[in-house]
Amino acid sequence: MGGHREKDDGALLRAVAAGDQAALADLYDRHAGWLHARLTRRCADPEVVREVLQDTFVTVWRSAAGHRGAEAGGWLWTIAARRLVDARRAQERTARGAPEAEAAAVPSAEDRVLAGLEYGDVGTALDRISPELREVLRATVVDGLTTRETARLLGIPEGTVKSRARRARTELRAALAQLNPSPLGGPA
Amino acid sequence: MSRQWHTSEAQAARYAAGSLPEPDAWSLERHLESCADCASRVSAAVRATAAGAVLADVRAAVLASAVREVPVSRFARLLWAAGPAVRGAWSAALLVVAGAALLLGQFRGAPEARTLLLALAPVVPVAGVALSYGPHADPLHELAASTPGGGLRLALTRTAGVLAVSLPVLTLTGLLLPASGAPAAAAWLLPGLALTLATLALAPLTGFRTASAVTACGWLCAVLAPSPDEIGARLARCLDGAPAQSAWGAAVALSALLLAARRTAYDRTH
């Protein structure tokens, strides 16, 4: 595990950018486990998960110098999520090409989910909406993917992603209203 | 704000085992993005599961490729970024064009060789641009295009790489062929630049390959068709003299303006 244990992520990334392989190993030990678990929750194929994980850290090795500011964990997940979408698309390329469309803006009910996630008050509400709506919410809100990327990840048309996101918002708002009889207008 | 709690060993173990229910898992996942301590704890828990073997394998593979791929200096990385085309088949094509012109000069008399070289030269950087940018050129394209400044800046960097290689090679080749009657060896530079910039300006609308095909075919049709015998005369009209060159200069400026006006389109295309 080496002498990098005490370093924070930023220092590790700077060392990786400078070509320090031990720092890459430490970064891997710190983050690869949860990235693997998170990818596994989103992709049933262990081979794809494995490839995406490896691609992610190879990308980190090549482009750690390009990392700016953001939390290292969030940055790693961004790379991994994009690689996962790419892997899915490569799998489905033989099937048919998806139509192009613009990414949708993240609506406000979803922002509330994001703000509430770490405090648990939305958890019960999320439990009440159906699994396929939850899947869309997870991809767009938790994983920060665009509509287009979500469609590729889940293998459904973009129109379906949009309509499910709309329905998820409505259902979530209803579920939240049931949990909190007081109006939702207050500071979230 | 986001550090108000930390994950427990029990929660980490349940997440690692895949048995943590969805809302709690989301909450934890968001938290792991910004908390290195919890990231370490959960990663250790995952290593203790059946996934541990896979993690060890991938770790070995990642470190092995890190050893093979020693990170390079900023300048070398810039050169690398400059070049799917430069490091691929396009360089070979460039050398073939230059070499063929020289050979032709040996066997068939210089004016004809230089004329053909000048007719083909403006298309060479355009082809380089077509091969330089886009999903077909770059396995990491989506990632590169989504980074700040990755879109147009990357396209311009790569175009500069293509121009830096093709301009000197083709112009020097032209100089090696004695000029009897054909336009000057550097006469293709402005047309080449104008076609390249026009391709870049057109690319967000049509994609790089279509844009290149349009500009390259446009040039070739104008110069080669309809009667290949008169290439020399037609090329001289297109390239020789101050008015022709000024027109090309204006075309360069116009294309550059168009490109500047359309630069935001690069953020939306892949």
PDB file of N, CA and C in Angstrom, chain A residues 65-157:
ATOM      1  N   ALA A  65      -3.449  14.794 -15.499  1.00  0.00           N
ATOM      2  CA  ALA A  65      -3.013  16.192 -15.560  1.00  0.00           C
ATOM      3  C   ALA A  65      -4.166  17.108 -15.931  1.00  0.00           C
ATOM      4  N   GLY A  66      -5.179  16.557 -16.596  1.00  0.00           N
ATOM      5  CA  GLY A  66      -6.302  17.378 -17.018  1.00  0.00           C
ATOM      6  C   GLY A  66      -7.346  17.550 -15.927  1.00  0.00           C
ATOM      7  N   HIS A  67      -7.150  16.891 -14.772  1.00  0.00           N
ATOM      8  CA  HIS A  67      -8.129  17.009 -13.693  1.00  0.00           C
ATOM      9  C   HIS A  67      -8.027  18.374 -13.037  1.00  0.00           C
ATOM     10  N   ARG A  68      -9.184  19.036 -12.936  1.00  0.00           N
ATOM     11  CA  ARG A  68      -9.196  20.375 -12.331  1.00  0.00           C
ATOM     12  C   ARG A  68     -10.257  20.449 -11.265  1.00  0.00           C
ATOM     13  N   GLY A  69      -9.854  20.788 -10.066  1.00  0.00           N
ATOM     14  CA  GLY A  69     -10.823  21.207  -9.057  1.00  0.00           C
ATOM     15  C   GLY A  69     -11.762  20.160  -8.494  1.00  0.00           C
ATOM     16  N   ALA A  70     -12.568  19.544  -9.363  1.00  0.00           N
ATOM     17  CA  ALA A  70     -13.663  18.706  -8.868  1.00  0.00           C
ATOM     18  C   ALA A  70     -13.158  17.603  -7.934  1.00  0.00           C
ATOM     19  N   GLU A  71     -14.074  17.091  -7.099  1.00  0.00           N
ATOM     20  CA  GLU A  71     -13.729  15.988  -6.218  1.00  0.00           C
ATOM     21  C   GLU A  71     -13.241  14.808  -7.051  1.00  0.00           C
ATOM     22  N   ALA A  72     -12.157  14.156  -6.596  1.00  0.00           N
ATOM     23  CA  ALA A  72     -11.592  13.065  -7.380  1.00  0.00           C
ATOM     24  C   ALA A  72     -12.602  11.940  -7.577  1.00  0.00           C
ATOM     25  N   GLY A  73     -13.357  11.613  -6.505  1.00  0.00           N
ATOM     26  CA  GLY A  73     -14.325  10.524  -6.609  1.00  0.00           C
ATOM     27  C   GLY A  73     -15.368  10.808  -7.674  1.00  0.00           C
ATOM     28  N   GLY A  74     -15.866  12.052  -7.676  1.00  0.00           N
ATOM     29  CA  GLY A  74     -16.863  12.436  -8.663  1.00  0.00           C
ATOM     30  C   GLY A  74     -16.294  12.390 -10.070  1.00  0.00           C
ATOM     31  N   TRP A  75     -15.032  12.822 -10.186  1.00  0.00           N
ATOM     32  CA  TRP A  75     -14.368  12.818 -11.493  1.00  0.00           C
ATOM     33  C   TRP A  75     -14.226  11.389 -12.000  1.00  0.00           C
ATOM     34  N   LEU A  76     -13.787  10.492 -11.106  1.00  0.00           N
ATOM     35  CA  LEU A  76     -13.625   9.087 -11.486  1.00  0.00           C
ATOM     36  C   LEU A  76     -14.953   8.502 -11.947  1.00  0.00           C
ATOM     37  N   TRP A  77     -16.027   8.833 -11.202  1.00  0.00           N
ATOM     38  CA  TRP A  77     -17.321   8.279 -11.596  1.00  0.00           C
ATOM     39  C   TRP A  77     -17.764   8.821 -12.940  1.00  0.00           C
ATOM     40  N   THR A  78     -17.505  10.110 -13.190  1.00  0.00           N
ATOM     41  CA  THR A  78     -17.871  10.683 -14.489  1.00  0.00           C
ATOM     42  C   THR A  78     -17.208   9.899 -15.615  1.00  0.00           C
ATOM     43  N   ILE A  79     -15.918   9.633 -15.439  1.00  0.00           N
ATOM     44  CA  ILE A  79     -15.209   8.865 -16.474  1.00  0.00           C
ATOM     45  C   ILE A  79     -15.821   7.479 -16.604  1.00  0.00           C
ATOM     46  N   ALA A  80     -16.023   6.805 -15.468  1.00  0.00           N
ATOM     47  CA  ALA A  80     -16.534   5.432 -15.508  1.00  0.00           C
ATOM     48  C   ALA A  80     -17.925   5.376 -16.143  1.00  0.00           C
ATOM     49  N   ALA A  81     -18.790   6.358 -15.792  1.00  0.00           N
ATOM     50  CA  ALA A  81     -20.158   6.340 -16.332  1.00  0.00           C
ATOM     51  C   ALA A  81     -20.129   6.529 -17.843  1.00  0.00           C
ATOM     52  N   ARG A  82     -19.268   7.451 -18.316  1.00  0.00           N
ATOM     53  CA  ARG A  82     -19.186   7.669 -19.767  1.00  0.00           C
ATOM     54  C   ARG A  82     -18.671   6.425 -20.467  1.00  0.00           C
ATOM     55  N   ARG A  83     -17.671   5.775 -19.845  1.00  0.00           N
ATOM     56  CA  ARG A  83     -17.129   4.553 -20.457  1.00  0.00           C
ATOM     57  C   ARG A  83     -18.198   3.462 -20.508  1.00  0.00           C
ATOM     58  N   LEU A  84     -19.027   3.413 -19.464  1.00  0.00           N
ATOM     59  CA  LEU A  84     -20.087   2.411 -19.437  1.00  0.00           C
ATOM     60  C   LEU A  84     -21.099   2.667 -20.563  1.00  0.00           C
ATOM     61  N   VAL A  85     -21.452   3.932 -20.743  1.00  0.00           N
ATOM     62  CA  VAL A  85     -22.377   4.276 -21.828  1.00  0.00           C
ATOM     63  C   VAL A  85     -21.763   3.889 -23.173  1.00  0.00           C
ATOM     64  N   ASP A  86     -20.468   4.204 -23.341  1.00  0.00           N
ATOM     65  CA  ASP A  86     -19.789   3.848 -24.590  1.00  0.00           C
ATOM     66  C   ASP A  86     -19.806   2.341 -24.818  1.00  0.00           C
ATOM     67  N   ALA A  87     -19.548   1.605 -23.734  1.00  0.00           N
ATOM     68  CA  ALA A  87     -19.496   0.146 -23.864  1.00  0.00           C
ATOM     69  C   ALA A  87     -20.858  -0.384 -24.289  1.00  0.00           C
ATOM     70  N   ARG A  88     -21.919   0.175 -23.684  1.00  0.00           N
ATOM     71  CA  ARG A  88     -23.266  -0.234 -24.051  1.00  0.00           C
ATOM     72  C   ARG A  88     -23.547   0.066 -25.514  1.00  0.00           C
ATOM     73  N   ARG A  89     -23.113   1.241 -25.935  1.00  0.00           N
ATOM     74  CA  ARG A  89     -23.391   1.637 -27.305  1.00  0.00           C
ATOM     75  C   ARG A  89     -22.666   0.729 -28.276  1.00  0.00           C
ATOM     76  N   ALA A  90     -21.430   0.372 -27.912  1.00  0.00           N
ATOM     77  CA  ALA A  90     -20.661  -0.520 -28.779  1.00  0.00           C
ATOM     78  C   ALA A  90     -21.377  -1.857 -28.901  1.00  0.00           C
ATOM     79  N   GLN A  91     -21.961  -2.308 -27.787  1.00  0.00           N
ATOM     80  CA  GLN A  91     -22.695  -3.577 -27.811  1.00  0.00           C
ATOM     81  C   GLN A  91     -23.894  -3.494 -28.739  1.00  0.00           C
ATOM     82  N   GLU A  92     -24.554  -2.338 -28.714  1.00  0.00           N
ATOM     83  CA  GLU A  92     -25.808  -2.241 -29.456  1.00  0.00           C
ATOM     84  C   GLU A  92     -25.633  -1.682 -30.856  1.00  0.00           C
ATOM     85  N   ARG A  93     -24.376  -1.363 -31.197  1.00  0.00           N
ATOM     86  CA  ARG A  93     -24.160  -0.747 -32.508  1.00  0.00           C
ATOM     87  C   ARG A  93     -24.653  -1.657 -33.622  1.00  0.00           C
ATOM     88  N   THR A  94     -24.496  -2.943 -33.422  1.00  0.00           N
ATOM     89  CA  THR A  94     -24.950  -3.895 -34.441  1.00  0.00           C
ATOM     90  C   THR A  94     -26.460  -3.868 -34.574  1.00  0.00           C
ATOM     91  N   ALA A  95     -27.161  -3.623 -33.461  1.00  0.00           N
ATOM     92  CA  ALA A  95     -28.620  -3.643 -33.503  1.00  0.00           C
ATOM     93  C   ALA A  95     -29.151  -2.542 -34.406  1.00  0.00           C
ATOM     94  N   ARG A  96     -28.951  -1.265 -34.001  1.00  0.00           N
ATOM     95  CA  ARG A  96     -29.374  -0.148 -34.839  1.00  0.00           C
ATOM     96  C   ARG A  96     -28.892   1.149 -34.231  1.00  0.00           C
ATOM     97  N   GLY A  97     -28.807   2.183 -35.097  1.00  0.00           N
ATOM     98  CA  GLY A  97     -28.354   3.471 -34.617  1.00  0.00           C
ATOM     99  C   GLY A  97     -29.477   4.223 -33.937  1.00  0.00           C
ATOM    100  N   ALA A  98     -29.152   4.901 -32.825  1.00  0.00           N
ATOM    101  CA  ALA A  98     -30.176   5.689 -32.129  1.00  0.00           C
ATOM    102  C   ALA A  98     -30.251   7.071 -32.755  1.00  0.00           C
ATOM    103  N   PRO A  99     -31.455   7.676 -32.853  1.00  0.00           N
ATOM    104  CA  PRO A  99     -31.571   9.023 -33.406  1.00  0.00           C
ATOM    105  C   PRO A  99     -30.909  10.056 -32.494  1.00  0.00           C
ATOM    106  N   GLU A 100     -30.423  11.129 -33.105  1.00  0.00           N
ATOM    107  CA  GLU A 100     -29.748  12.175 -32.339  1.00  0.00           C
ATOM    108  C   GLU A 100     -30.778  13.071 -31.650  1.00  0.00           C
ATOM    109  N   ALA A 101     -30.439  13.605 -30.502  1.00  0.00           N
ATOM    110  CA  ALA A 101     -31.303  14.590 -29.842  1.00  0.00           C
ATOM    111  C   ALA A 101     -30.487  15.355 -28.815  1.00  0.00           C
ATOM    112  N   GLU A 102     -31.007  16.497 -28.432  1.00  0.00           N
ATOM    113  CA  GLU A 102     -30.309  17.336 -27.458  1.00  0.00           C
ATOM    114  C   GLU A 102     -30.540  16.805 -26.042  1.00  0.00           C
ATOM    115  N   ALA A 103     -29.594  17.102 -25.158  1.00  0.00           N
ATOM    116  CA  ALA A 103     -29.742  16.703 -23.773  1.00  0.00           C
ATOM    117  C   ALA A 103     -30.779  17.588 -23.083  1.00  0.00           C
ATOM    118  N   ALA A 104     -31.558  16.974 -22.210  1.00  0.00           N
ATOM    119  CA  ALA A 104     -32.571  17.756 -21.494  1.00  0.00           C
ATOM    120  C   ALA A 104     -31.960  18.388 -20.252  1.00  0.00           C
ATOM    121  N   ALA A 105     -32.458  19.545 -19.885  1.00  0.00           N
ATOM    122  CA  ALA A 105     -32.010  20.179 -18.651  1.00  0.00           C
ATOM    123  C   ALA A 105     -32.555  19.382 -17.467  1.00  0.00           C
ATOM    124  N   VAL A 106     -31.843  19.426 -16.358  1.00  0.00           N
ATOM    125  CA  VAL A 106     -32.295  18.684 -15.185  1.00  0.00           C
ATOM    126  C   VAL A 106     -33.367  19.501 -14.465  1.00  0.00           C
ATOM    127  N   PRO A 107     -34.550  18.954 -14.348  1.00  0.00           N
ATOM    128  CA  PRO A 107     -35.642  19.744 -13.776  1.00  0.00           C
ATOM    129  C   PRO A 107     -35.549  19.825 -12.255  1.00  0.00           C
ATOM    130  N   SER A 108     -36.387  20.697 -11.699  1.00  0.00           N
ATOM    131  CA  SER A 108     -36.197  21.081 -10.313  1.00  0.00           C
ATOM    132  C   SER A 108     -36.572  19.975  -9.323  1.00  0.00           C
ATOM    133  N   ALA A 109     -37.576  19.164  -9.633  1.00  0.00           N
ATOM    134  CA  ALA A 109     -37.919  18.098  -8.703  1.00  0.00           C
ATOM    135  C   ALA A 109     -36.733  17.165  -8.535  1.00  0.00           C
ATOM    136  N   GLU A 110     -35.963  16.994  -9.622  1.00  0.00           N
ATOM    137  CA  GLU A 110     -34.791  16.139  -9.541  1.00  0.00           C
ATOM    138  C   GLU A 110     -33.703  16.783  -8.689  1.00  0.00           C
ATOM    139  N   ASP A 111     -33.614  18.096  -8.766  1.00  0.00           N
ATOM    140  CA  ASP A 111     -32.657  18.784  -7.905  1.00  0.00           C
ATOM    141  C   ASP A 111     -32.985  18.532  -6.434  1.00  0.00           C
ATOM    142  N   ARG A 112     -34.280  18.504  -6.175  1.00  0.00           N
ATOM    143  CA  ARG A 112     -34.689  18.234  -4.805  1.00  0.00           C
ATOM    144  C   ARG A 112     -34.250  16.838  -4.382  1.00  0.00           C
ATOM    145  N   VAL A 113     -34.361  15.901  -5.288  1.00  0.00           N
ATOM    146  CA  VAL A 113     -33.916  14.544  -4.975  1.00  0.00           C
ATOM    147  C   VAL A 113     -32.443  14.562  -4.629  1.00  0.00           C
ATOM    148  N   LEU A 114     -31.700  15.244  -5.475  1.00  0.00           N
ATOM    149  CA  LEU A 114     -30.256  15.305  -5.290  1.00  0.00           C
ATOM    150  C   LEU A 114     -29.912  15.920  -3.936  1.00  0.00           C
ATOM    151  N   ALA A 115     -30.578  17.023  -3.625  1.00  0.00           N
ATOM    152  CA  ALA A 115     -30.313  17.693  -2.360  1.00  0.00           C
ATOM    153  C   ALA A 115     -30.722  16.805  -1.203  1.00  0.00           C
ATOM    154  N   GLY A 116     -31.805  16.043  -1.387  1.00  0.00           N
ATOM    155  CA  GLY A 116     -32.324  15.239  -0.297  1.00  0.00           C
ATOM    156  C   GLY A 116     -31.609  13.919  -0.118  1.00  0.00           C
ATOM    157  N   LEU A 117     -30.892  13.469  -1.167  1.00  0.00           N
ATOM    158  CA  LEU A 117     -30.318  12.124  -1.123  1.00  0.00           C
ATOM    159  C   LEU A 117     -29.496  11.855   0.116  1.00  0.00           C
ATOM    160  N   GLU A 118     -28.690  12.819   0.499  1.00  0.00           N
ATOM    161  CA  GLU A 118     -27.777  12.555   1.600  1.00  0.00           C
ATOM    162  C   GLU A 118     -28.453  12.677   2.953  1.00  0.00           C
ATOM    163  N   TYR A 119     -29.685  13.101   2.972  1.00  0.00           N
ATOM    164  CA  TYR A 119     -30.351  13.249   4.265  1.00  0.00           C
ATOM    165  C   TYR A 119     -31.427  12.198   4.485  1.00  0.00           C
ATOM    166  N   GLY A 120     -31.739  11.428   3.447  1.00  0.00           N
ATOM    167  CA  GLY A 120     -32.620  10.296   3.656  1.00  0.00           C
ATOM    168  C   GLY A 120     -34.103  10.602   3.614  1.00  0.00           C
ATOM    169  N   ASP A 121     -34.503  11.886   3.590  1.00  0.00           N
ATOM    170  CA  ASP A 121     -35.948  12.142   3.628  1.00  0.00           C
ATOM    171  C   ASP A 121     -36.630  11.820   2.305  1.00  0.00           C
ATOM    172  N   VAL A 122     -35.859  11.666   1.243  1.00  0.00           N
ATOM    173  CA  VAL A 122     -36.456  11.348  -0.043  1.00  0.00           C
ATOM    174  C   VAL A 122     -36.503   9.834  -0.253  1.00  0.00           C
ATOM    175  N   GLY A 123     -35.716   9.126   0.564  1.00  0.00           N
ATOM    176  CA  GLY A 123     -35.604   7.678   0.391  1.00  0.00           C
ATOM    177  C   GLY A 123     -36.948   6.981   0.354  1.00  0.00           C
ATOM    178  N   THR A 124     -37.787   7.329   1.325  1.00  0.00           N
ATOM    179  CA  THR A 124     -39.089   6.677   1.394  1.00  0.00           C
ATOM    180  C   THR A 124     -39.913   6.992   0.162  1.00  0.00           C
ATOM    181  N   ALA A 125     -39.801   8.226  -0.299  1.00  0.00           N
ATOM    182  CA  ALA A 125     -40.550   8.611  -1.492  1.00  0.00           C
ATOM    183  C   ALA A 125     -40.063   7.824  -2.700  1.00  0.00           C
ATOM    184  N   LEU A 126     -38.753   7.663  -2.818  1.00  0.00           N
ATOM    185  CA  LEU A 126     -38.206   6.913  -3.947  1.00  0.00           C
ATOM    186  C   LEU A 126     -38.679   5.465  -3.918  1.00  0.00           C
ATOM    187  N   ASP A 127     -38.842   4.942  -2.695  1.00  0.00           N
ATOM    188  CA  ASP A 127     -39.311   3.571  -2.566  1.00  0.00           C
ATOM    189  C   ASP A 127     -40.681   3.383  -3.185  1.00  0.00           C
ATOM    190  N   ARG A 128     -41.444   4.461  -3.254  1.00  0.00           N
ATOM    191  CA  ARG A 128     -42.832   4.327  -3.699  1.00  0.00           C
ATOM    192  C   ARG A 128     -42.989   4.429  -5.214  1.00  0.00           C
ATOM    193  N   ILE A 129     -41.943   4.840  -5.936  1.00  0.00           N
ATOM    194  CA  ILE A 129     -42.134   4.926  -7.382  1.00  0.00           C
ATOM    195  C   ILE A 129     -41.626   3.655  -8.046  1.00  0.00           C
ATOM    196  N   SER A 130     -42.154   3.409  -9.256  1.00  0.00           N
ATOM    197  CA  SER A 130     -41.903   2.098  -9.867  1.00  0.00           C
ATOM    198  C   SER A 130     -40.444   1.955 -10.307  1.00  0.00           C
ATOM    199  N   PRO A 131     -39.973   0.704 -10.402  1.00  0.00           N
ATOM    200  CA  PRO A 131     -38.545   0.450 -10.680  1.00  0.00           C
ATOM    201  C   PRO A 131     -38.056   1.066 -11.982  1.00  0.00           C
ATOM    202  N   GLU A 132     -38.880   1.031 -13.056  1.00  0.00           N
ATOM    203  CA  GLU A 132     -38.335   1.550 -14.318  1.00  0.00           C
ATOM    204  C   GLU A 132     -38.224   3.068 -14.276  1.00  0.00           C
ATOM    205  N   LEU A 133     -39.065   3.722 -13.485  1.00  0.00           N
ATOM    206  CA  LEU A 133     -38.918   5.166 -13.320  1.00  0.00           C
ATOM    207  C   LEU A 133     -37.687   5.464 -12.465  1.00  0.00           C
ATOM    208  N   ARG A 134     -37.476   4.630 -11.460  1.00  0.00           N
ATOM    209  CA  ARG A 134     -36.330   4.820 -10.569  1.00  0.00           C
ATOM    210  C   ARG A 134     -35.013   4.687 -11.339  1.00  0.00           C
ATOM    211  N   GLU A 135     -35.022   3.738 -12.272  1.00  0.00           N
ATOM    212  CA  GLU A 135     -33.833   3.486 -13.083  1.00  0.00           C
ATOM    213  C   GLU A 135     -33.458   4.748 -13.883  1.00  0.00           C
ATOM    214  N   VAL A 136     -34.478   5.394 -14.445  1.00  0.00           N
ATOM    215  CA  VAL A 136     -34.243   6.616 -15.220  1.00  0.00           C
ATOM    216  C   VAL A 136     -33.753   7.741 -14.303  1.00  0.00           C
ATOM    217  N   LEU A 137     -34.394   7.853 -13.144  1.00  0.00           N
ATOM    218  CA  LEU A 137     -33.960   8.878 -12.179  1.00  0.00           C
ATOM    219  C   LEU A 137     -32.514   8.647 -11.762  1.00  0.00           C
ATOM    220  N   ARG A 138     -32.176   7.381 -11.507  1.00  0.00           N
ATOM    221  CA  ARG A 138     -30.818   7.073 -11.066  1.00  0.00           C
ATOM    222  C   ARG A 138     -29.796   7.520 -12.112  1.00  0.00           C
ATOM    223  N   ALA A 139     -30.092   7.196 -13.378  1.00  0.00           N
ATOM    224  CA  ALA A 139     -29.136   7.539 -14.431  1.00  0.00           C
ATOM    225  C   ALA A 139     -29.009   9.053 -14.601  1.00  0.00           C
ATOM    226  N   THR A 140     -30.156   9.763 -14.582  1.00  0.00           N
ATOM    227  CA  THR A 140     -30.097  11.201 -14.871  1.00  0.00           C
ATOM    228  C   THR A 140     -29.701  12.011 -13.648  1.00  0.00           C
ATOM    229  N   VAL A 141     -30.231  11.658 -12.479  1.00  0.00           N
ATOM    230  CA  VAL A 141     -29.997  12.484 -11.295  1.00  0.00           C
ATOM    231  C   VAL A 141     -28.737  12.063 -10.546  1.00  0.00           C
ATOM    232  N   VAL A 142     -28.655  10.772 -10.210  1.00  0.00           N
ATOM    233  CA  VAL A 142     -27.525  10.332  -9.384  1.00  0.00           C
ATOM    234  C   VAL A 142     -26.248  10.259 -10.210  1.00  0.00           C
ATOM    235  N   ASP A 143     -26.378   9.725 -11.432  1.00  0.00           N
ATOM    236  CA  ASP A 143     -25.165   9.519 -12.228  1.00  0.00           C
ATOM    237  C   ASP A 143     -24.848  10.688 -13.142  1.00  0.00           C
ATOM    238  N   GLY A 144     -25.752  11.653 -13.215  1.00  0.00           N
ATOM    239  CA  GLY A 144     -25.467  12.859 -13.989  1.00  0.00           C
ATOM    240  C   GLY A 144     -25.356  12.638 -15.484  1.00  0.00           C
ATOM    241  N   LEU A 145     -26.075  11.646 -16.020  1.00  0.00           N
ATOM    242  CA  LEU A 145     -26.005  11.404 -17.468  1.00  0.00           C
ATOM    243  C   LEU A 145     -27.041  12.255 -18.197  1.00  0.00           C
ATOM    244  N   THR A 146     -26.768  12.539 -19.470  1.00  0.00           N
ATOM    245  CA  THR A 146     -27.741  13.259 -20.294  1.00  0.00           C
ATOM    246  C   THR A 146     -28.829  12.288 -20.745  1.00  0.00           C
ATOM    247  N   THR A 147     -29.881  12.842 -21.330  1.00  0.00           N
ATOM    248  CA  THR A 147     -30.970  12.003 -21.833  1.00  0.00           C
ATOM    249  C   THR A 147     -30.452  10.977 -22.828  1.00  0.00           C
ATOM    250  N   ARG A 148     -29.572  11.455 -23.692  1.00  0.00           N
ATOM    251  CA  ARG A 148     -29.042  10.589 -24.738  1.00  0.00           C
ATOM    252  C   ARG A 148     -28.221   9.450 -24.141  1.00  0.00           C
ATOM    253  N   GLU A 149     -27.361   9.810 -23.170  1.00  0.00           N
ATOM    254  CA  GLU A 149     -26.534   8.778 -22.535  1.00  0.00           C
ATOM    255  C   GLU A 149     -27.395   7.789 -21.760  1.00  0.00           C
ATOM    256  N   THR A 150     -28.424   8.316 -21.086  1.00  0.00           N
ATOM    257  CA  THR A 150     -29.331   7.446 -20.335  1.00  0.00           C
ATOM    258  C   THR A 150     -30.003   6.452 -21.270  1.00  0.00           C
ATOM    259  N   ALA A 151     -30.455   6.952 -22.420  1.00  0.00           N
ATOM    260  CA  ALA A 151     -31.113   6.073 -23.386  1.00  0.00           C
ATOM    261  C   ALA A 151     -30.176   4.950 -23.813  1.00  0.00           C
ATOM    262  N   ARG A 152     -28.916   5.308 -24.035  1.00  0.00           N
ATOM    263  CA  ARG A 152     -27.958   4.282 -24.460  1.00  0.00           C
ATOM    264  C   ARG A 152     -27.681   3.290 -23.341  1.00  0.00           C
ATOM    265  N   LEU A 153     -27.550   3.828 -22.125  1.00  0.00           N
ATOM    266  CA  LEU A 153     -27.236   2.958 -20.990  1.00  0.00           C
ATOM    267  C   LEU A 153     -28.349   1.957 -20.753  1.00  0.00           C
ATOM    268  N   LEU A 154     -29.596   2.425 -20.802  1.00  0.00           N
ATOM    269  CA  LEU A 154     -30.718   1.566 -20.462  1.00  0.00           C
ATOM    270  C   LEU A 154     -31.265   0.828 -21.678  1.00  0.00           C
ATOM    271  N   GLY A 155     -30.785   1.196 -22.864  1.00  0.00           N
ATOM    272  CA  GLY A 155     -31.260   0.527 -24.067  1.00  0.00           C
ATOM    273  C   GLY A 155     -32.710   0.842 -24.395  1.00  0.00           C
ATOM    274  N   ILE A 156     -33.165   2.071 -24.108  1.00  0.00           N
ATOM    275  CA  ILE A 156     -34.524   2.476 -24.454  1.00  0.00           C
ATOM    276  C   ILE A 156     -34.442   3.757 -25.271  1.00  0.00           C
ATOM    277  N   PRO A 157     -35.497   4.081 -26.048  1.00  0.00           N
ATOM    278  CA  PRO A 157     -35.453   5.309 -26.861  1.00  0.00           C
ATOM    279  C   PRO A 157     -35.409   6.558 -25.988  1.00  0.00           C
TER     280      PRO A 157
END
